[in-house]
Coordinates of C-alpha atoms and ligand atoms in Angstrom, one line a residue:
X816 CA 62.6 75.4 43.2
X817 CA 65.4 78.1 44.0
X818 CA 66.8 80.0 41.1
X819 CA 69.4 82.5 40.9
X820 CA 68.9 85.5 38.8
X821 CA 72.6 87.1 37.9
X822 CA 71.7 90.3 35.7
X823 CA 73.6 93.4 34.7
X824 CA 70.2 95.8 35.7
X825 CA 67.1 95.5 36.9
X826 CA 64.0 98.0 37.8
X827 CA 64.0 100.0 40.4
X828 CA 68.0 99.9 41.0
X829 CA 69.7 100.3 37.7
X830 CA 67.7 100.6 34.2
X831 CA 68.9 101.4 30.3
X832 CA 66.3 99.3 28.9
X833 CA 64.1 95.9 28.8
X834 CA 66.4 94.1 30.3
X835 CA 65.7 95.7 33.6
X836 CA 62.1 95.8 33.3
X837 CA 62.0 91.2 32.8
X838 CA 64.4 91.1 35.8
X839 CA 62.7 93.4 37.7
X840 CA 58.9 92.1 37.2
X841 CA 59.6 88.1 36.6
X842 CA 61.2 87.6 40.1
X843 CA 58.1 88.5 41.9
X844 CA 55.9 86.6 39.9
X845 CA 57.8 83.4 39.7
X846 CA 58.0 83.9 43.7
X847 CA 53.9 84.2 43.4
X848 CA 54.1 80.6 42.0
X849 CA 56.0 79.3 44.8
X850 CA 59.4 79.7 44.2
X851 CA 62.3 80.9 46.1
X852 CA 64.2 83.5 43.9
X853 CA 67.6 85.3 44.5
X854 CA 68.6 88.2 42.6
X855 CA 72.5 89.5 42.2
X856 CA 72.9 92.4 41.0
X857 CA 76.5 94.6 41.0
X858 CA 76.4 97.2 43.8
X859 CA 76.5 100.4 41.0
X860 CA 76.3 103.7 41.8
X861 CA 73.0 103.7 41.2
X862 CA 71.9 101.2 44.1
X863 CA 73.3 103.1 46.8
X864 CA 70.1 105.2 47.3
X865 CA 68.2 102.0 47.8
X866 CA 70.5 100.4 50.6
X867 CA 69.9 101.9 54.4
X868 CA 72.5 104.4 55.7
X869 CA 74.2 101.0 57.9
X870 CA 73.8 97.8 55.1
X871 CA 74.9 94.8 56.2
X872 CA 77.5 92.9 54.3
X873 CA 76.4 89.2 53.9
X874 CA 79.8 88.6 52.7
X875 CA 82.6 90.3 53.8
X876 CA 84.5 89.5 51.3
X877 CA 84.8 87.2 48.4
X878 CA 88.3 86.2 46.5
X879 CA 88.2 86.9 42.5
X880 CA 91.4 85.8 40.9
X881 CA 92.9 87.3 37.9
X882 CA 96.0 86.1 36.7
X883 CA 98.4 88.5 38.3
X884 CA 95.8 89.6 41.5
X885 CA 93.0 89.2 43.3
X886 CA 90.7 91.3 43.7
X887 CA 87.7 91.2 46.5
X888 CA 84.0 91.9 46.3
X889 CA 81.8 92.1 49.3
X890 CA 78.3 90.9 49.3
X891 CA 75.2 93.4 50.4
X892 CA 72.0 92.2 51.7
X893 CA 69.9 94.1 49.6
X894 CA 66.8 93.0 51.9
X895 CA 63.8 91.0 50.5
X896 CA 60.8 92.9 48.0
X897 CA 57.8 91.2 47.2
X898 CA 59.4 88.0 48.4
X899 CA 62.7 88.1 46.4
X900 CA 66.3 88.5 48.4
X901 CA 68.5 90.7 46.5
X902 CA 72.5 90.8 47.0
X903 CA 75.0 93.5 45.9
X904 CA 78.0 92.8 44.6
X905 CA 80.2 95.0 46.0
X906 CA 83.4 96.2 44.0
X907 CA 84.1 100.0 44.0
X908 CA 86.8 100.1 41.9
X909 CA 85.0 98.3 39.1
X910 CA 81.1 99.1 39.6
X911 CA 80.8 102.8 41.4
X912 CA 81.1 104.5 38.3
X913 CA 78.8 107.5 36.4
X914 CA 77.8 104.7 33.9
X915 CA 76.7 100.9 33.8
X916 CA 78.9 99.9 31.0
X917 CA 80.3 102.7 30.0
X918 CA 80.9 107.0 31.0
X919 CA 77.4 108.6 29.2
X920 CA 77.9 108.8 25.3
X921 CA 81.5 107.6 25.2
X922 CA 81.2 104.0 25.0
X923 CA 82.0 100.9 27.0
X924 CA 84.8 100.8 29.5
X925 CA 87.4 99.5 28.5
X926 CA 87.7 96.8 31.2
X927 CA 83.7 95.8 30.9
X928 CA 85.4 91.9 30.2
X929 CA 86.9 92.0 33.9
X930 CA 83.9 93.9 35.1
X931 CA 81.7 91.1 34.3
X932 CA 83.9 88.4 34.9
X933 CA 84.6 89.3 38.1
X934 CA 80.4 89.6 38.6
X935 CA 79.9 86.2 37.6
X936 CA 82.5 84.6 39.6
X937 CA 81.6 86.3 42.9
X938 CA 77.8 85.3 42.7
X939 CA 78.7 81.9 42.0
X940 CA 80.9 81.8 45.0
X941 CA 78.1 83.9 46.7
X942 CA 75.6 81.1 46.6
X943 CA 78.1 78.3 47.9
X944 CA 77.5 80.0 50.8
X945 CA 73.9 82.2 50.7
X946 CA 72.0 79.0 48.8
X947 CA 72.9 76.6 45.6
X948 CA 70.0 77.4 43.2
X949 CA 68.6 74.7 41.2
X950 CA 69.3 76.6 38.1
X951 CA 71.0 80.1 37.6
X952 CA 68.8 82.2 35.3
X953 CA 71.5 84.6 33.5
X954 CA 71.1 87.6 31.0
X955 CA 72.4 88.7 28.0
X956 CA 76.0 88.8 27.2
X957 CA 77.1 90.5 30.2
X958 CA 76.2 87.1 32.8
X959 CA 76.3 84.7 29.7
X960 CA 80.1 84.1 31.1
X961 CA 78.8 82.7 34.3
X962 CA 77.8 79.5 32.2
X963 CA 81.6 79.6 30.9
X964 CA 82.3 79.6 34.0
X965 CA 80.2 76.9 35.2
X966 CA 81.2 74.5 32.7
X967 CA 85.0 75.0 32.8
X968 CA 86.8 75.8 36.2
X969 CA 84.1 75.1 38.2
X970 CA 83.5 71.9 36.3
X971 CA 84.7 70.3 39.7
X972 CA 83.3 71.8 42.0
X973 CA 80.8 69.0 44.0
X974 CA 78.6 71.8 45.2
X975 CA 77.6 73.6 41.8
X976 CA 78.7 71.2 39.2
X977 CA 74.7 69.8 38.8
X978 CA 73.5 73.7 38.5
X979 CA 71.4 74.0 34.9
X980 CA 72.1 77.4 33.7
X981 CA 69.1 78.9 31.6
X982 CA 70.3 82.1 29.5
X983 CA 67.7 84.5 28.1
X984 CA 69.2 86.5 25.0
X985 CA 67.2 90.0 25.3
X986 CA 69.3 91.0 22.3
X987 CA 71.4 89.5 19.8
X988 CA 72.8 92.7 19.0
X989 CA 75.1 93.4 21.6
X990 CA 77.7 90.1 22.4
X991 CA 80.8 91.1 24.7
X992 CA 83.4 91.3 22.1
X993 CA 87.0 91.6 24.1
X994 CA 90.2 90.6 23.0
X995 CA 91.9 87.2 22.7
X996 CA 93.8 87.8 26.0
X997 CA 90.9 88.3 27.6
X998 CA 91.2 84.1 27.5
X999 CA 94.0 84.5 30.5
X1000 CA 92.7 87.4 32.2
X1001 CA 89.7 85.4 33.2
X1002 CA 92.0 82.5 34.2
X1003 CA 90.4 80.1 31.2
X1004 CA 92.4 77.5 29.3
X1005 CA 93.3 78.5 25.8
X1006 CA 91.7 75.5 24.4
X1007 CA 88.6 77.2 24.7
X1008 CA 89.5 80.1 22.4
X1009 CA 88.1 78.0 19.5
X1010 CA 85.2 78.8 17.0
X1011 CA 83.4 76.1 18.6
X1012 CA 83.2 77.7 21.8
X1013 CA 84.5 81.7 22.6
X1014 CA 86.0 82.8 19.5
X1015 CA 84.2 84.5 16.8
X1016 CA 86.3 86.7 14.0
X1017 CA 89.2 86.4 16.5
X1018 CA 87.2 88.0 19.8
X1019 CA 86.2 86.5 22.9
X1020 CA 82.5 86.8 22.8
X1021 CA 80.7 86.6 26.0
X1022 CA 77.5 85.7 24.5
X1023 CA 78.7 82.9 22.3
X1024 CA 80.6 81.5 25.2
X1025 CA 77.1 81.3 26.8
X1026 CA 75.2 80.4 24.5
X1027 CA 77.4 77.3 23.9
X1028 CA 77.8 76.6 27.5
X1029 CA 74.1 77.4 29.2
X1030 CA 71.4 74.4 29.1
X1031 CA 68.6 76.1 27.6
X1032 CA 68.4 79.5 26.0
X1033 CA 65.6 81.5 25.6
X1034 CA 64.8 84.8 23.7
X1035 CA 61.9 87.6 24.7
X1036 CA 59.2 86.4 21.8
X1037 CA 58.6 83.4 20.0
X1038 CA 59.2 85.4 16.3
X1039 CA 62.8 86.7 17.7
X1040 CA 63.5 83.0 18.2
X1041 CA 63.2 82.2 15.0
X1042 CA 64.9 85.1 13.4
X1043 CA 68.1 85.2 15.0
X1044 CA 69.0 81.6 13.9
X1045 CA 69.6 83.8 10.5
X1046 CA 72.0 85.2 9.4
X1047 CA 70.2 89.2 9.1
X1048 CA 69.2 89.1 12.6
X1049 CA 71.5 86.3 15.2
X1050 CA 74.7 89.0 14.4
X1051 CA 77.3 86.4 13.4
X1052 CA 75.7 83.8 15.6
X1053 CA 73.0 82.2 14.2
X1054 CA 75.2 78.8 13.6
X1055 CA 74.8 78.3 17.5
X1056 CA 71.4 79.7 17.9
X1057 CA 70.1 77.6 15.0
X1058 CA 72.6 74.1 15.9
X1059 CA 70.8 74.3 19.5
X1060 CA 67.3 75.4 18.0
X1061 CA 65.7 72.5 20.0
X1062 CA 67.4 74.0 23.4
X1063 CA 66.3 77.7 22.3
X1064 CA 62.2 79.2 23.1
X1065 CA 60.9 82.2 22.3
X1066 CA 58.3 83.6 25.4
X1067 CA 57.3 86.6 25.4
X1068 CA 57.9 89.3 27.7
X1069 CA 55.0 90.4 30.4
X1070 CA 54.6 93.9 31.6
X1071 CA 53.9 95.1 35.0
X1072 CA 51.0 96.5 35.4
X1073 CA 51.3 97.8 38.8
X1074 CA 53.4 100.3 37.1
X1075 CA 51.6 100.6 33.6
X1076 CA 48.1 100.7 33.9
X1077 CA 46.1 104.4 33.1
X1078 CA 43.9 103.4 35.5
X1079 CA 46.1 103.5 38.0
X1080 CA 49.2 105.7 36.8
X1081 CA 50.9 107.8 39.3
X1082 CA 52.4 110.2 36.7
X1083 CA 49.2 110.8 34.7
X1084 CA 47.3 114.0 35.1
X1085 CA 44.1 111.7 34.5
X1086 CA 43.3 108.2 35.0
X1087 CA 40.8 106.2 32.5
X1088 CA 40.5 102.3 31.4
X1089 CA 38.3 100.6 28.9
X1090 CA 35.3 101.2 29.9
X1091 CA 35.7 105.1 30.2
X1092 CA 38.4 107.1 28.3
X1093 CA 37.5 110.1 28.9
X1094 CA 40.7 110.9 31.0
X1095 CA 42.7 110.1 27.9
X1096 CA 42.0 113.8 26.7
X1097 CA 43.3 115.4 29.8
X1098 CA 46.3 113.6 29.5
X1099 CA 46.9 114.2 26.0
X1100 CA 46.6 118.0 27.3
X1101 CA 49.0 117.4 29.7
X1102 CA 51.4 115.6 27.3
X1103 CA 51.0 118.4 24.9
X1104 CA 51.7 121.1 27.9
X1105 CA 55.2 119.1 28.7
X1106 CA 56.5 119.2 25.2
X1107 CA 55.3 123.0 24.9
X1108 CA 52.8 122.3 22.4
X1109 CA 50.1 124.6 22.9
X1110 CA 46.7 124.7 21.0
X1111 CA 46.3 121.8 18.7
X1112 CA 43.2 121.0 17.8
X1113 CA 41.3 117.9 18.9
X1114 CA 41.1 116.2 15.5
X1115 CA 45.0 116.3 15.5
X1116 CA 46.4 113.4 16.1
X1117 CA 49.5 113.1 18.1
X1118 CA 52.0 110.7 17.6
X1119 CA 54.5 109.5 19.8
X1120 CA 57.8 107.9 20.3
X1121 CA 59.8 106.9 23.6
X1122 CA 62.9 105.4 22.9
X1123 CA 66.8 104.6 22.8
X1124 CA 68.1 106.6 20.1
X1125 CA 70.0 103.2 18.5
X1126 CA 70.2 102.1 14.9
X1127 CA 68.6 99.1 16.0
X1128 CA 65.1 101.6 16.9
X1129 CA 64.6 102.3 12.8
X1130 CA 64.7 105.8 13.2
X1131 CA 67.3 106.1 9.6
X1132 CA 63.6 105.3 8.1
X1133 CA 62.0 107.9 10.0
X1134 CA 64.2 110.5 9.2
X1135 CA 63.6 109.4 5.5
X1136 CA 60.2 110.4 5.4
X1137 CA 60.4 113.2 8.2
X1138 CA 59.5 115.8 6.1
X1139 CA 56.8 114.0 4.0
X1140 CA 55.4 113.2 8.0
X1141 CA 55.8 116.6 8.8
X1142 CA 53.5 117.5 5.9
X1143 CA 50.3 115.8 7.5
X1144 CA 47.9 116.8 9.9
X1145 CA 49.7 115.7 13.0
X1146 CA 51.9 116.6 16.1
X1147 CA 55.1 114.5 17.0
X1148 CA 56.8 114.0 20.1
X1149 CA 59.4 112.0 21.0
X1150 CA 61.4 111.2 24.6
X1151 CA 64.8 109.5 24.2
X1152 CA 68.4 109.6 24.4
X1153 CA 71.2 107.8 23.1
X1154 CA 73.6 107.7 19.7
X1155 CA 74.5 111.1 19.0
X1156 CA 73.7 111.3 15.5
X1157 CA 70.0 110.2 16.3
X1158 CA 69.6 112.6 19.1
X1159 CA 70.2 115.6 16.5
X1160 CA 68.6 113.8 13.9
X1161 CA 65.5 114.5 16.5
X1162 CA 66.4 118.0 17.7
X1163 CA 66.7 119.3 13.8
X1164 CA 63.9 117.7 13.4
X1165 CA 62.0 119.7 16.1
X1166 CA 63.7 123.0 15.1
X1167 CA 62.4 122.6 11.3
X1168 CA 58.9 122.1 12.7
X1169 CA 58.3 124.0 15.7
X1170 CA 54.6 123.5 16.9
X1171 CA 54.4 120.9 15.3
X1172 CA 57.6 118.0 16.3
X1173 CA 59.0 118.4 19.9
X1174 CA 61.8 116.4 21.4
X1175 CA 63.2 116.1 24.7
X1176 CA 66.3 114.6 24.8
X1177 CA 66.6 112.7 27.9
X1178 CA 65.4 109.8 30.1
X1179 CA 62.5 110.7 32.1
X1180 CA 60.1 108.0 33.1
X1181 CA 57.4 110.0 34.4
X1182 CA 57.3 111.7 30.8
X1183 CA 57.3 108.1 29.4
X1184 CA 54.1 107.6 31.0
X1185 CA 52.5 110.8 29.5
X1186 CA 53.8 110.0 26.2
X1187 CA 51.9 106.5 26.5
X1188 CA 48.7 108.1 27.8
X1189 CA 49.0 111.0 25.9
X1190 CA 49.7 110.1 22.8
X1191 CA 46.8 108.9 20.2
X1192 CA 49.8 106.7 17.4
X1193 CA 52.8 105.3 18.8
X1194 CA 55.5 104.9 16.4
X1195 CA 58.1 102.3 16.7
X1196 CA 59.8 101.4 13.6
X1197 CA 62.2 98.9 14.5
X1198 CA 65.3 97.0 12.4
X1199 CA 64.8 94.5 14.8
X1200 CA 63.1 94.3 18.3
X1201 CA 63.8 91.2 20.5
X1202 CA 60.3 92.3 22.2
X1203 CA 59.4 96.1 22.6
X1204 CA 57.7 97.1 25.7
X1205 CA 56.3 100.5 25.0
X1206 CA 54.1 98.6 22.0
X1207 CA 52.6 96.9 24.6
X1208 CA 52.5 99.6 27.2
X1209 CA 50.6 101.3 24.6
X1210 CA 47.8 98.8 23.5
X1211 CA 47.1 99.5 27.6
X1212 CA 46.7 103.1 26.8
X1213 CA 44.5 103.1 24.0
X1214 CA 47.5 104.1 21.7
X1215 CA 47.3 102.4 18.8
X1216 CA 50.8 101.3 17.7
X1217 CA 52.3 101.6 13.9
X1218 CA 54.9 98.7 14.1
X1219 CA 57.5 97.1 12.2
X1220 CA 56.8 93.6 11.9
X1221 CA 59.5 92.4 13.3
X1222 CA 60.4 89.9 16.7
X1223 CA 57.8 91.3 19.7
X1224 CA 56.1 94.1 17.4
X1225 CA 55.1 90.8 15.1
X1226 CA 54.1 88.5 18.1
X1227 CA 52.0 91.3 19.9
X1228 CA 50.8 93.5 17.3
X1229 CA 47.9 92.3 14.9
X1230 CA 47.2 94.9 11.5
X1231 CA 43.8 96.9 12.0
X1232 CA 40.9 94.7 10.0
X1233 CA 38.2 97.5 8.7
X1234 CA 35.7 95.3 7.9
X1235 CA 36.0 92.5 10.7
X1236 CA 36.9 95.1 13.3
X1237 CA 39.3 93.3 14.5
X1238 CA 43.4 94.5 15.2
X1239 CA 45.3 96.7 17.4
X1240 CA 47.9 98.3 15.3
X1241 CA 49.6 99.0 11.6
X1242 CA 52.1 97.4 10.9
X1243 CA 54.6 97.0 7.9
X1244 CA 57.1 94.6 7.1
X1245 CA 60.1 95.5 4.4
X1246 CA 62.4 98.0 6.4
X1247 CA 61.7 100.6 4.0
X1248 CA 61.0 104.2 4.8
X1249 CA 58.0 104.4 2.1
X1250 CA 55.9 101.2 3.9
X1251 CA 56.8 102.8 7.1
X1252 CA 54.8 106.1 5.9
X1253 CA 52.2 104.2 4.4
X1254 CA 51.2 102.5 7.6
X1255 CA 51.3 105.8 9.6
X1256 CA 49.2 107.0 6.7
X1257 CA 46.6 104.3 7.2
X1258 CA 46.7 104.8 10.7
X1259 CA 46.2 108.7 10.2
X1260 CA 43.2 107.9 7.9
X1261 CA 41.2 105.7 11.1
X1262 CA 42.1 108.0 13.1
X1263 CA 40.3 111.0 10.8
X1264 CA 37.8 108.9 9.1
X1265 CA 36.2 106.3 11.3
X1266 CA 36.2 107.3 14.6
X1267 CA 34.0 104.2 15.6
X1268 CA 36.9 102.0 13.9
X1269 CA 39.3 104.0 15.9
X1270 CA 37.2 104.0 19.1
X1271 CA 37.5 99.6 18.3
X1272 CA 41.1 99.6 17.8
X1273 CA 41.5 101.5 21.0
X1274 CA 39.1 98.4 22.7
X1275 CA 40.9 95.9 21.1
X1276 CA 43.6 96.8 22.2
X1277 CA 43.3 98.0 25.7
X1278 CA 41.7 94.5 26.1
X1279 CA 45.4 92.3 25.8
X1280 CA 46.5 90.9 28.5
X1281 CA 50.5 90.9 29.0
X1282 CA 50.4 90.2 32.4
X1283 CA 53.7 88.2 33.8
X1284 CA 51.5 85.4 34.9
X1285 CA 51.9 83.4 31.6
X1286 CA 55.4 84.0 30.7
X1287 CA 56.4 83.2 34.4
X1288 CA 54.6 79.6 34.2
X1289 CA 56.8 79.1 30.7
X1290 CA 60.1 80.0 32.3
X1291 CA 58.7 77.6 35.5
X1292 CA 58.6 75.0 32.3
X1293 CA 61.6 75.5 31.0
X1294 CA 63.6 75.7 34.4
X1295 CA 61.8 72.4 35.1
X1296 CA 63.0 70.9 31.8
X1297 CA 66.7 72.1 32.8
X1298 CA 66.3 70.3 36.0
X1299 CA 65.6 67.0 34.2
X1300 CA 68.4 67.0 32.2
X1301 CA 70.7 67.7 35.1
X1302 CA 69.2 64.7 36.5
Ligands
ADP1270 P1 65.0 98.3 24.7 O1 65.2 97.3 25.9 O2 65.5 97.8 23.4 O3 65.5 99.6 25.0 P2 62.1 98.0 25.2 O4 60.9 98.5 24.4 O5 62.2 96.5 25.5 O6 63.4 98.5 24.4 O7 62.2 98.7 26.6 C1 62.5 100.0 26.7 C2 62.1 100.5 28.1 O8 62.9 101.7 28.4 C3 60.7 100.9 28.3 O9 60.3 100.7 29.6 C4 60.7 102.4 28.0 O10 59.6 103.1 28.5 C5 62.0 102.8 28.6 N1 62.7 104.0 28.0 C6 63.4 104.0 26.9 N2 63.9 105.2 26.6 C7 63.4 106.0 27.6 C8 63.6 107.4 28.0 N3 64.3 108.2 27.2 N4 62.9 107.8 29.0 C9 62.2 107.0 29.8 N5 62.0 105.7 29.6 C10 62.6 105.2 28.5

């Protein structure tokens, strides 16, 4: 089977968050089960360190019409990785920006709708001439419109008309909302501007439009399935998620472990695994050393957070209870960047207790990978989370997770069972900032009181296995499913 991956990032040419990491590590893997897989990508500032100093176009040029222009994108032959071809959409005036969607802490751009419009028509007149996929695989609101697409002015088109499109919502949260107008500027009839189809509280809504048009939807873990056909998590859409319930599957994200493995980490100061963890103490030194906190004891435990700073992360709960946190006998650190008012939420934070909280505000990836070795309690409070990596980064790293039960963090995290042994985490489940201290309290009180039961949580979890294997034969399934019904 060929299928066509359009996505607005993927790991290693242009990352914000989990998005990049599925699109990045599912290719290869599907690839390793026999498939042919394409990946299109738009040529961002970002990629241009990853093409050779003379690229070759594979398409000179490609026509986009808008209703008073045209404007024309180039294809790059972003060369073949681990069996996958990648192509570049190539656009200056719209992708070789500072930002992916928007100039750093200032937004979207304001022309994101023709942005991604544009994306999604030039890779579907890409393949007419670099390979027809059986079924385009498209992502969040952002390539949701290439189903629009699909299904409306290319209705006609003998050469693509019998393409299934599979959509994978990685988060419900964010939708593509543009204007009305934005109707014309992507050269649709107005007739689709209903609530049936693209209009939602009078916006054209990119996901919507997707999630009407795609065959089969999917979302990044089975409980996240289920909760955004309501009405506190699908974000005004959880008529169309729950009317197509039987055309909607929750799988679960993989994670690489190439890249996230302590055994094997490039960026730790120490490797370890299962069997020996003794390495887990240098790193926790070296963690400590990076955030500047010097001389804490050994029977301190250090809790962690990498992050976006976003509403949707929990941290309003967090702050809460900071100083009540702050109180115990602990180190915090925390690596992330994002909405202003979280980001000096954090450095306050770390300038009321300093020794004791540290904060770097930034995206650092390397550091990432200390603060999941390093770390002894990962913290990841969540509103909602459509998966969550890091919790399951850090069952690898013997980091024992404190979790709002909530999408991923309920599918992949099981509570810590003193007298069966048995669990990987704490977890709590009203978004309240008092459950959220309790279960780092009882997490604090393993960790200081039963260091065999800690020593077994560690186990349990450094045991999982999220490899991409599974979740690669379930998209396999569902791709396969989409192909029947195309006939
Ligand atoms: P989301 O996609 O909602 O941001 P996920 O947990 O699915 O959350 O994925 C987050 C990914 O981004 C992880 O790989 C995590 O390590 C990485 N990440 C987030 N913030 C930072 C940061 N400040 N520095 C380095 N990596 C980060």
């Amino acid at each position: 089977m060929h299928i066509v991956f359009a996505a607005s990032e993927c790991v290693p040419f242009a990352k914000t968050g989990g998005l990049a990491d599925v699109v990045g590590a599912l290719p290869p893997e599907l690839v390793r089960l026999g498939h042919r897989v394409t990946v299109y990508l738009p040529l961002y500032r970002t990629v241009r360190p990853f093409l050779p100093e003379s690229y070759e176009y594979a398409i000179r040029s490609v026509t986009v019409p808008f209703p008073h222009y045209n404007r024309f994108a180039g294809v790059v032959d972003g060369g073949v990785r681990d069996g996958v071809q990648y192509y570049f959409i190539d656009c200056p005036e719209l992708f070789d920006r500072e930002g992916f969607y928007g100039p750093r802490g200032a937004g979207d751009y304001g022309d994101n709708a023709e942005r991604f419009g544009l994306f999604s028509r030039a890779v579907l007149e890409a393949t007419k001439q670099l390979g027809v996929p059986d079924v385009f695989h498209v992502h969040d609101w952002q390539t949701a419109v290439l189903a629009v697409l699909l299904r409306s002015v290319y209705f006609f088109d003998p050469v693509l008309r019998n393409v299934g499109v599979v959509l994978t919502v990685h988060n419900a949260g964010y939708q593509g909302w543009f204007p009305p107008r934005t109707t014309e500027l992507l050269l649709l009839p107005w007739e689709m501007f209903t609530f049936d189809k693209l209009e939602q509280n009078d916006t054209f809504n990119f996901l919507k439009g997707g999630a009407v048009f795609c065959d089969y939807m999917t979302t990044v873990s089975p409980t996240y399935a289920q909760e955004i056909q309501g009405a506190e998590f699908g974000s005004g859409l959880e008529g169309i998620f729950s009317r197509r319930h039987w055309d909607l599957r929750g799988i679960l994200n993989g994670v690489d472990y190439s890249q996230w493995d302590p055994a094997s980490d490039g960026h730790l100061a120490a490797h370890y695994s299962a069997d020996d963890v003794a390495g887990k103490l240098e790193c926790r030194r070296d963690l400590l050393h990076a955030f500047g906190l010097e001389q804490v004891a050994e029977t301190t435990p250090v809790l962690g957070i990498v992050s976006r700073f976003a509403t949707q992360k929990g941290f309003d709960i967090l702050a809460a209870v900071a100083d009540q946190l702050a109180e115990r006998e602990m180190v915090l650190v925390a690596l992330g960047t994002g909405e202003p008012y979280y980001e000096s939420f954090f450095r306050s934070f770390a300038a009321r207790y300093p020794g004791k909280v540290a904060v770097e505000v930034r995206y650092d990836d390397a550091l990432a990978h200390k603060v999941e070795a390093g770390a002894d309690i990962f913290l990841m409070p969540s509103r909602y989370e459509p998966c969550g990596l890091n919790q399951i980064y850090s069952l690898k790293y013997g980091t024992v997770p404190v979790v709002r039960a909530t999408g991923g963090l309920e599918d992949t995290i099981e509570e810590w069972n003193a007298d069966r042994r048995t669990g990987t985490g704490f977890k709590f489940s009203g978004y309240h900032a008092g459950d959220f201290l309790w279960a780092i309290d009882r997490a604090l009180w393993v960790f200081a009181n039963d260091p065999e039961g800690w020593k077994t949580l560690m186990r349990n979890g450094m045991g999982q296995d999220y490899s991409w294997e599974h979740p690669a034969r379930e998209y396999v399934e569902v791709y396969e499913e989409v192909q029947r019904r195309r006939g």
